[in-house]
XYZ file of C-alpha atoms in Angstrom:
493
model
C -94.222 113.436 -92.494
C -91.676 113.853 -89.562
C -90.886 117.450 -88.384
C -87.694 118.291 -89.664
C -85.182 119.270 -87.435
C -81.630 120.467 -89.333
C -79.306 119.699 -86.422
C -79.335 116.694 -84.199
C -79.613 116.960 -80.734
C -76.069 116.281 -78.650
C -76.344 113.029 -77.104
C -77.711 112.755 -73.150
C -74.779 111.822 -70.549
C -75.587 108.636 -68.400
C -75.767 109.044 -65.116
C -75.304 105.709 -64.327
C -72.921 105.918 -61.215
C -75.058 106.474 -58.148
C -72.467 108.687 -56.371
C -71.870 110.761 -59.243
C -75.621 111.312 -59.769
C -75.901 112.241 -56.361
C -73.301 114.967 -56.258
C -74.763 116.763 -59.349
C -77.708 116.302 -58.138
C -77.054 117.993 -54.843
C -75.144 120.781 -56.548
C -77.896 121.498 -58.902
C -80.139 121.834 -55.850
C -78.352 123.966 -54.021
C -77.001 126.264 -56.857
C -79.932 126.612 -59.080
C -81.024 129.714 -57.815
C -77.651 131.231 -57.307
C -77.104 130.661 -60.964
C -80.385 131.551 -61.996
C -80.032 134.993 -60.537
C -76.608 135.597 -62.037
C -77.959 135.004 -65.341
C -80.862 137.746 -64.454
C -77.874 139.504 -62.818
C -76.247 139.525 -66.407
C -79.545 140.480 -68.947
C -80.011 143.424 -66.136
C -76.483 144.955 -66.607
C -77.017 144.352 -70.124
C -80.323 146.451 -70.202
C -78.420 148.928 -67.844
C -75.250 149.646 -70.157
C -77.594 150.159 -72.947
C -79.218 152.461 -71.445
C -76.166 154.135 -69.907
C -74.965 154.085 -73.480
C -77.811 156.283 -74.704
C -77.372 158.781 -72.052
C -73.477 159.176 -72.957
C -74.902 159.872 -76.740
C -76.701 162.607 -75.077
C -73.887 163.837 -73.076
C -71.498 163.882 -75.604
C -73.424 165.563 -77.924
C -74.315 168.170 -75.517
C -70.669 168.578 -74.426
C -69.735 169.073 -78.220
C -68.042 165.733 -78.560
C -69.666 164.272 -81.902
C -67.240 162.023 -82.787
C -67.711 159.829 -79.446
C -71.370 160.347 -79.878
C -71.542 159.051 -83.519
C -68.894 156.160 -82.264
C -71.282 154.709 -79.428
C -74.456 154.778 -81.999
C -72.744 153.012 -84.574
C -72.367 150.490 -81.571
C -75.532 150.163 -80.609
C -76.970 149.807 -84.468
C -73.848 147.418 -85.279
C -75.335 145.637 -82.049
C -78.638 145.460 -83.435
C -78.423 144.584 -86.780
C -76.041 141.619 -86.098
C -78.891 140.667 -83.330
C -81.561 140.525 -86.532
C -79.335 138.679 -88.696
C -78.234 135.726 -86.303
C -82.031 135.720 -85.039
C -83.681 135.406 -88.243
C -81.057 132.245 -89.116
C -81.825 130.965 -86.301
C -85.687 130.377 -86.682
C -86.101 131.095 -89.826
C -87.512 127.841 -90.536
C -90.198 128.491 -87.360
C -92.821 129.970 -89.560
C -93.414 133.753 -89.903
C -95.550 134.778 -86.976
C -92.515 132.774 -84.677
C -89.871 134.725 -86.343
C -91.455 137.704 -86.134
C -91.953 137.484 -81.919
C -87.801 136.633 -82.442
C -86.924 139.616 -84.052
C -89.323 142.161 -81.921
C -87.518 140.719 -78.898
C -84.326 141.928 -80.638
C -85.493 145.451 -81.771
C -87.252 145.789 -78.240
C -84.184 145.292 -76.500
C -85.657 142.660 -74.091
C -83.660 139.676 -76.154
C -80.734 139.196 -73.180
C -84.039 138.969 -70.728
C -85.637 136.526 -72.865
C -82.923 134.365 -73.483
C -82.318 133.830 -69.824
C -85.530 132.879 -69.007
C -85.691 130.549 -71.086
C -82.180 128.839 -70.063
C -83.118 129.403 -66.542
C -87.266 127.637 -67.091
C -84.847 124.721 -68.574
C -86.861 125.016 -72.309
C -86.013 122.524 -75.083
C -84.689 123.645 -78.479
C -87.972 125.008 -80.562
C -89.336 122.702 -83.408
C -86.924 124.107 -86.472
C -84.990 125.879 -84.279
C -81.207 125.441 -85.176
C -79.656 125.855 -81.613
C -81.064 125.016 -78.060
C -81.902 128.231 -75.886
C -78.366 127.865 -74.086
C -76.304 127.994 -77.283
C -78.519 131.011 -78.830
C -78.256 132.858 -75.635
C -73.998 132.197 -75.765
C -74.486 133.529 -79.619
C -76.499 136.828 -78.683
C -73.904 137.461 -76.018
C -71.076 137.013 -78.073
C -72.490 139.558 -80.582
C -73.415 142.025 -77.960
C -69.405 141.945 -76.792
C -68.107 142.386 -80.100
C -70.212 144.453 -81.417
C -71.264 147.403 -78.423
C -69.042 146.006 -75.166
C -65.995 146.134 -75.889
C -66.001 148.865 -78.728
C -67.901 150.928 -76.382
C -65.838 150.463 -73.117
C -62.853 151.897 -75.512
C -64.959 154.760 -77.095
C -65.266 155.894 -73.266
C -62.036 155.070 -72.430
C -61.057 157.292 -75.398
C -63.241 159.841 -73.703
C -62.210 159.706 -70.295
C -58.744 159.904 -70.819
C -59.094 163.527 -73.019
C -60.427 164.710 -70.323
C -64.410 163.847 -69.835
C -64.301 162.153 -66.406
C -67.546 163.306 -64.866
C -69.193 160.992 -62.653
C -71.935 159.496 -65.032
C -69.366 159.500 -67.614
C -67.444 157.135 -64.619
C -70.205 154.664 -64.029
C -70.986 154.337 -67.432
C -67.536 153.282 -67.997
C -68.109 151.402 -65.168
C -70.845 149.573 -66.560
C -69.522 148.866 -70.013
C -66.762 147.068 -68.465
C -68.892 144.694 -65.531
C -71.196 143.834 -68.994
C -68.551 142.581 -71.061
C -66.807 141.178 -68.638
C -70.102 139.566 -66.521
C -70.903 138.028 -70.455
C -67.320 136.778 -70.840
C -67.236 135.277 -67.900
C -70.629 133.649 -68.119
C -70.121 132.232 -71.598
C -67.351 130.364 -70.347
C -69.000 128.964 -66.538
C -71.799 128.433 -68.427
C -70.458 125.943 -70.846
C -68.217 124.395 -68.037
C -70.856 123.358 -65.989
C -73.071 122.466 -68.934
C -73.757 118.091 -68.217
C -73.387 117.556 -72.066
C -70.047 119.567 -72.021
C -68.234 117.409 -69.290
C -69.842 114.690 -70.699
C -68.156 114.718 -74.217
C -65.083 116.402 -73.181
C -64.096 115.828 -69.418
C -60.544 116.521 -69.650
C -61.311 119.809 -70.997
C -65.021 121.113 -68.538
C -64.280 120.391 -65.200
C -62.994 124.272 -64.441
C -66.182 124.468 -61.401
C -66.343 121.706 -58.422
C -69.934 120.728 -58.263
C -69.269 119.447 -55.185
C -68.653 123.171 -53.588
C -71.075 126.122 -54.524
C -68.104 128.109 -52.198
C -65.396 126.954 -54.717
C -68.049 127.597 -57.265
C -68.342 130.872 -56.903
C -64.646 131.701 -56.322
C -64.104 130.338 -59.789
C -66.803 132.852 -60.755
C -65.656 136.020 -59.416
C -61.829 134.993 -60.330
C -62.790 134.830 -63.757
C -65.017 137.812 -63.856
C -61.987 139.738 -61.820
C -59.949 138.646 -64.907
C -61.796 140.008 -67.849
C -62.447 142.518 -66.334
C -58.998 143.444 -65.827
C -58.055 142.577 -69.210
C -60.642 144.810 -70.811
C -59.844 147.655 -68.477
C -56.288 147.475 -69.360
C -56.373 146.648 -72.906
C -59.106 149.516 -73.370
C -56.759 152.267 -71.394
C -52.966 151.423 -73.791
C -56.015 151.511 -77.018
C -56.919 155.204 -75.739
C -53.227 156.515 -74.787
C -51.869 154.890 -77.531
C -54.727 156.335 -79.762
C -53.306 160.029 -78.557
C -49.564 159.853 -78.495
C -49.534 157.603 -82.271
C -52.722 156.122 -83.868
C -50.326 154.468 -86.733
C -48.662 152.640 -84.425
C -51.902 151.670 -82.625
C -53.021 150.688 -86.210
C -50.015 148.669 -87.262
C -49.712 146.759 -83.834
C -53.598 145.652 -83.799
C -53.244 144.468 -87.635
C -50.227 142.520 -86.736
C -51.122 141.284 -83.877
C -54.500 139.450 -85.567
C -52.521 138.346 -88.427
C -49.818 137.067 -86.600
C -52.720 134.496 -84.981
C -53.881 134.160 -88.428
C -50.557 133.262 -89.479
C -50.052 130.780 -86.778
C -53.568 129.193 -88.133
C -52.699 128.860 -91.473
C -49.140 127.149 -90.990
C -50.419 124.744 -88.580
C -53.494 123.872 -90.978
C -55.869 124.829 -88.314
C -57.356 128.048 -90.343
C -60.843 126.797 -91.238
C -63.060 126.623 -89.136
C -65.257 123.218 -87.732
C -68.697 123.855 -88.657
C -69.893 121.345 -91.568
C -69.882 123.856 -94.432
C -68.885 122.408 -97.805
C -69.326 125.724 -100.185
C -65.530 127.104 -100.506
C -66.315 130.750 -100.475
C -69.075 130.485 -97.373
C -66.550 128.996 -95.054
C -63.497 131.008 -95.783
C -65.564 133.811 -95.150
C -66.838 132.266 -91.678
C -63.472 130.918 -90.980
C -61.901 134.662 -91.513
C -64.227 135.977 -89.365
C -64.586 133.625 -86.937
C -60.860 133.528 -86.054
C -60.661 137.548 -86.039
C -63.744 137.460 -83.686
C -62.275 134.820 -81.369
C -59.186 136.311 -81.149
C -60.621 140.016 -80.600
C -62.737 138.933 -77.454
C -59.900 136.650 -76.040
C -57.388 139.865 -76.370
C -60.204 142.396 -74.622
C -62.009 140.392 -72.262
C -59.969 136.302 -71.791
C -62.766 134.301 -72.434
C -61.706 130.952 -70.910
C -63.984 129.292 -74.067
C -61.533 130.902 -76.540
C -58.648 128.217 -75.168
C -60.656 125.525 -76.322
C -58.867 123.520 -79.180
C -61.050 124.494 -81.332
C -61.198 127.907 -81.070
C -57.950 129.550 -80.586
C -55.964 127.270 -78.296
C -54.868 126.841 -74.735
C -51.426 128.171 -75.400
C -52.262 131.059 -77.103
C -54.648 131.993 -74.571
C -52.383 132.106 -72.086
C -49.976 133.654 -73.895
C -52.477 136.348 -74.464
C -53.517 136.748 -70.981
C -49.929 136.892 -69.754
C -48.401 139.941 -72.197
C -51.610 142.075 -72.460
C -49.873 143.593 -69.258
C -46.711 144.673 -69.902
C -48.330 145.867 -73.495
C -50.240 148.387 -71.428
C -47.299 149.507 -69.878
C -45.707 150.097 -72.795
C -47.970 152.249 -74.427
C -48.826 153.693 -71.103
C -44.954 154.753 -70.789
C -44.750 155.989 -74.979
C -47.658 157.933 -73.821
C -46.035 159.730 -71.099
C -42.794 160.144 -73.196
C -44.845 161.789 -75.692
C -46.606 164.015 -73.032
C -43.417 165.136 -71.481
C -41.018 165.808 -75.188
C -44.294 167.797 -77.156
C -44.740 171.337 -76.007
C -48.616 171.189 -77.387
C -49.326 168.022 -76.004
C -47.764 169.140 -72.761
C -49.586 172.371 -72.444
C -53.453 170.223 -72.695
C -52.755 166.930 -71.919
C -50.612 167.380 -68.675
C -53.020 168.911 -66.200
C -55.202 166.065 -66.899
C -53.689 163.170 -65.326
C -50.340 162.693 -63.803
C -47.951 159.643 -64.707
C -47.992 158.220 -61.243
C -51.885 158.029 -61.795
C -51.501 156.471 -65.044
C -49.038 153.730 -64.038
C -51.376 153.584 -60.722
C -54.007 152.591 -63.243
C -51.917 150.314 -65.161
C -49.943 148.544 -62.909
C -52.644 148.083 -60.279
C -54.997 146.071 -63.090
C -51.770 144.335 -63.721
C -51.476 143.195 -60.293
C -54.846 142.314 -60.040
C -54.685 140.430 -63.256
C -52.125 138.178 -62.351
C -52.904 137.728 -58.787
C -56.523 136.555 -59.830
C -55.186 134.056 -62.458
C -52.240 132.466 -60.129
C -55.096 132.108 -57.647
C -57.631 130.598 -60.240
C -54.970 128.062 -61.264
C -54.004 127.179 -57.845
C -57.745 126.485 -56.871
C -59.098 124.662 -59.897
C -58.893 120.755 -60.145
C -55.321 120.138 -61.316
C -55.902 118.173 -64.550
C -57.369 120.984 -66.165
C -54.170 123.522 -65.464
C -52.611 121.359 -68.395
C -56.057 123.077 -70.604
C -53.822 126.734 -70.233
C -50.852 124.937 -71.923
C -52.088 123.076 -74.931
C -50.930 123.717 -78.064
C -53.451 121.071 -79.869
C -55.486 121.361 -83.000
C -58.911 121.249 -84.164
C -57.867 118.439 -85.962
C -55.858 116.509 -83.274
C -58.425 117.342 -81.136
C -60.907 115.398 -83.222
C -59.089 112.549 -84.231
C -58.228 112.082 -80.424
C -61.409 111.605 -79.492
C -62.640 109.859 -82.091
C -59.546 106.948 -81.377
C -60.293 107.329 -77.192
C -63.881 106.504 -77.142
C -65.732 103.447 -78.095
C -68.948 105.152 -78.057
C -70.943 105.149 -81.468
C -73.032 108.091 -80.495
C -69.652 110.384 -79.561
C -67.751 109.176 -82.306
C -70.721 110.048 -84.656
C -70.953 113.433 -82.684
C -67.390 114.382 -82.680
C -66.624 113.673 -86.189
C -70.057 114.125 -88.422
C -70.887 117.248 -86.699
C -67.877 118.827 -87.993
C -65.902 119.279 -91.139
C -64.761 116.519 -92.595
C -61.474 118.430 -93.064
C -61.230 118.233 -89.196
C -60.586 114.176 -89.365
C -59.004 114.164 -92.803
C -56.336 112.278 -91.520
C -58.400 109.407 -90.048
C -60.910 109.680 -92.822
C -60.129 105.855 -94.332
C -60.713 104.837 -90.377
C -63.772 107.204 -90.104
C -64.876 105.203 -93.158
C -64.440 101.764 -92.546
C -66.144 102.129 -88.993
C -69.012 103.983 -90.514
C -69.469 100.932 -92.880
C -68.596 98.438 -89.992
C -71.518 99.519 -87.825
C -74.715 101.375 -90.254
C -75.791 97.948 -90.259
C -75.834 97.244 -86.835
C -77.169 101.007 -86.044
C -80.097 99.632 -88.952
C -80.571 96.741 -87.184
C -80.689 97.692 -83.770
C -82.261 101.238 -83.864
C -80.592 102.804 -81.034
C -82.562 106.333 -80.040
C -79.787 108.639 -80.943
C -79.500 107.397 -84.538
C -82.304 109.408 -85.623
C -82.543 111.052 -88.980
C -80.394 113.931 -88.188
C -77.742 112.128 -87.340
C -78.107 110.068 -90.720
C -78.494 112.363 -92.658
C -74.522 114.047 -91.507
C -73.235 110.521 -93.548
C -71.664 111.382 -96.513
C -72.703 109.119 -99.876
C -68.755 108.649 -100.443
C -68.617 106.894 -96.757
C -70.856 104.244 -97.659
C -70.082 101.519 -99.712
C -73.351 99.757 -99.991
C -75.891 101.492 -102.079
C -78.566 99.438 -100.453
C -78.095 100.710 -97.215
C -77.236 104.408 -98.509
C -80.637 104.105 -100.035
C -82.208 103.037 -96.524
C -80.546 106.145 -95.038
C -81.692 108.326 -98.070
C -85.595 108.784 -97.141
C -87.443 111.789 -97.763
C -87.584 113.093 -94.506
C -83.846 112.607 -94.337
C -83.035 114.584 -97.457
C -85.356 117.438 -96.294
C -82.946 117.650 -93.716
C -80.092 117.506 -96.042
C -81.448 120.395 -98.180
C -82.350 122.345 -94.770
C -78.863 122.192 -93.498
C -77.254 123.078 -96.811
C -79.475 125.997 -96.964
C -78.609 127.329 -93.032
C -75.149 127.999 -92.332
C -75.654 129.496 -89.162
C -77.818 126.660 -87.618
C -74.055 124.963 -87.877
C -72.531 127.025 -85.674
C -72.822 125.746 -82.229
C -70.343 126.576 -79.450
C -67.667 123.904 -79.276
């Protein structure tokens, strides 16, 4: 019997043109290492923070401050347990004694060490793995920023600005904010320079010149300089806002997710892409996903998150742009409050001064906006139009199902999703799928393997004959396997 394997692997881009092979070729050479060590670079500062993290535990508790103590555990543990979960549904079909290396790698801490070794040593996806090494790696860092990051860069903020600004208390603050920021950053350079990724969607990766490792790494450091403004700044309005009026904190976080929600839901682009028929199961992904997408693009500006389908190139932006002059505003109710309430006059005053609180603000501000007008002005120009876009999961689908002529991307940008996301190309979807299974039965090309047939639906095929060729065992193994895995669907866009 064939090895099953619940997810088919994304299609190989030609390299057909000898100039173009040349030039990646010559970039990969002379960048490999570079990137290599800033992955290294980024499992290090990850192992760092943590233990920074554990040392403010001990500080704060020392110093009396329980609450902050308690509040940077529950990170770590939130951290951790999200860490087993993903890992387990991700090779849980690897046999026990595999799994069980997974998890110790998790509960060992050495998982963000692991993961890049295996992206840099260029491994294939596992047998029964659901995601290649890349993907799993841009999962586990996505859990580690919503889950310890970010929450922790504001629990220090928090802690900082009532007053605890020792020096360790500085660098670990320090710390939190080059991690989240280092994994924000990477998750999106990462997937830009990924061959698959400009392959199947050029108008979209195409961010880094690969024919300039100096360009290269300004497009690095711009985008690292970026989230790492936006976390500072967004972290610093949380913590004075969190003094002067936590309800208003409260109410403006609450509305300011469901006002994305909102914009989701009227423009039918709520649900989320991965292939998940049961109801309940993808609300419940869909709910979270969005809230998770849009909680690391307001903290950090993940350049991913403007992605069509995750929450838009015009809502990025939009994001990036106003988080500013937010922080100013709570920065200034802050001082208001300072200055009209004797009691918050008498112990909040002597700590910091208003000109070194808008020094703070406006400074990251500057910085901010500087870094981004100099990121658009040296990236290729096509892709400035990427920062603007206001399309759909669904448009985005059924465009490039209609632009390409490709059987293997058509099949990869349509069956690998919902079938909700081409809903309203479905009878088109349908009649090509029934135009060509014959010739794909026929011919045998490599990539129509039995992952990719078993993604056809039975209502798409109008011959039983040949929906009973493309019904084997092996094939509904598969079926059964993917049913059974939600997360193995999940693979960055």
């Amino acid at each position: 019997m064939a090895q099953v394997q619940p997810y088919p692997q994304s299609p190989q881009p030609p390299l057909s043109v000898p100039s173009q092979q040349t030039s990646i070729e010559k970039f990969i050479q002379s960048s490999l290492k570079l990137s290599s060590l800033a992955l290294y670079l980024g499992a290090g500062l990850s192992i760092f923070d943590l233990i920074c993290d554990v040392a403010m535990i001990n500080e704060y508790t020392k110093g009396g401050q329980h609450t902050f103590a308690s509040a940077t555990l529950v990170t770590i543990v939130l951290n951790l347990l999200f860490q087993l979960v993903v890992v387990y549904g991700l090779h849980s079909k690897r046999g026990k004694r595999e799994l069980l290396r997974e998890l110790l790698f998790v509960v060992t801490f050495v998982k963000p060490g692991v993961d890049v070794w295996r992206v840099v040593s260029r491994q294939k996806r596992a047998v029964n793995a659901a995601v290649p090494p890349v993907e799993e790696m841009a999962f586990t860092k996505a859990i580690e920023l919503i889950t310890e990051c970010i929450p922790g860069t504001v629990i220090q903020t928090m802690a900082i600005v009532n007053g605890d600004y020792s020096s360790f208390a500085i660098l670990s603050l320090v710390s939190s904010i080059l991690t989240a920021a280092f994994i924000s950053a990477s998750i999106t350079i990462e997937k830009d320079i990924d061959e698959e990724s400009r392959f199947h969607t050029p108008e979209f990766y195409g961010l880094v010149n690969l024919k300039s490792v100096p360009k290269k790494c300004a497009v690095c450091a711009l985008v690292l300089v970026i989230a790492a403004c936006q976390l500072a700044s967004k972290a610093v309005s949380v913590a004075l806002s969190n003094i002067e009026n936590r309800t208003i904190l409260v109410t403006y976080l609450s509305v300011d997710v469901g006002i994305a929600l909102a914009l989701k839901v009227m423009r039918g682009d709520f649900f989320y892409w991965p292939p998940i028929e049961s109801f309940p199961v993808r609300f419940g992904i869909s709910f979270l996903a969005r809230i998770v997408v849009k909680v690391i693009t307001d903290f950090t500006a993940c350049m991913q998150m403007r992605h069509p389908l995750e929450l838009g190139g015009a809502y990025f932006t939009a994001v990036l742009l106003t988080t500013p002059f937010v922080s100013l505003y709570f920065g200034s109710r802050y001082l208001s409050y300072v200055e009209d309430d004797e009691e918050a006059k008498a112990t909040l005053s002597s700590i910091y001064s208003s000109e070194q609180i808008y020094g703070v603000l406006v400074t990251l501000a500057g910085v901010q906006m500087c870094s981004f007008a100099t990121f658009l002005y040296i990236i290729p120009s096509q892709y400035r139009q990427t920062f603007l876009s206001t399309e759909t999961a669904t448009q985005f689908t059924c465009r490039k199902f209609k632009s390409t002529s490709d059987d293997h991307l058509k099949m990869t940008f349509t069956f690998c999703g919902h079938q909700s996301t081409y809903a309203p190309i479905k009878e088109e979807v349908k009649d090509w799928i029934n135009e060509r299974l014959p010739v794909w039965l026929a011919e045998k090309p490599e990539w129509f393997d039995d992952s990719f047939k078993a993604m056809i639906l039975d209502e798409y095929v109008e011959d039983k004959a040949i929906l009973k060729k493309i019904r084997t065992k092996d094939i509904m193994a598969i079926r059964s396997a993917r049913r059974r895995s939600s997360l193995g669907a999940l693979q960055i866009s």
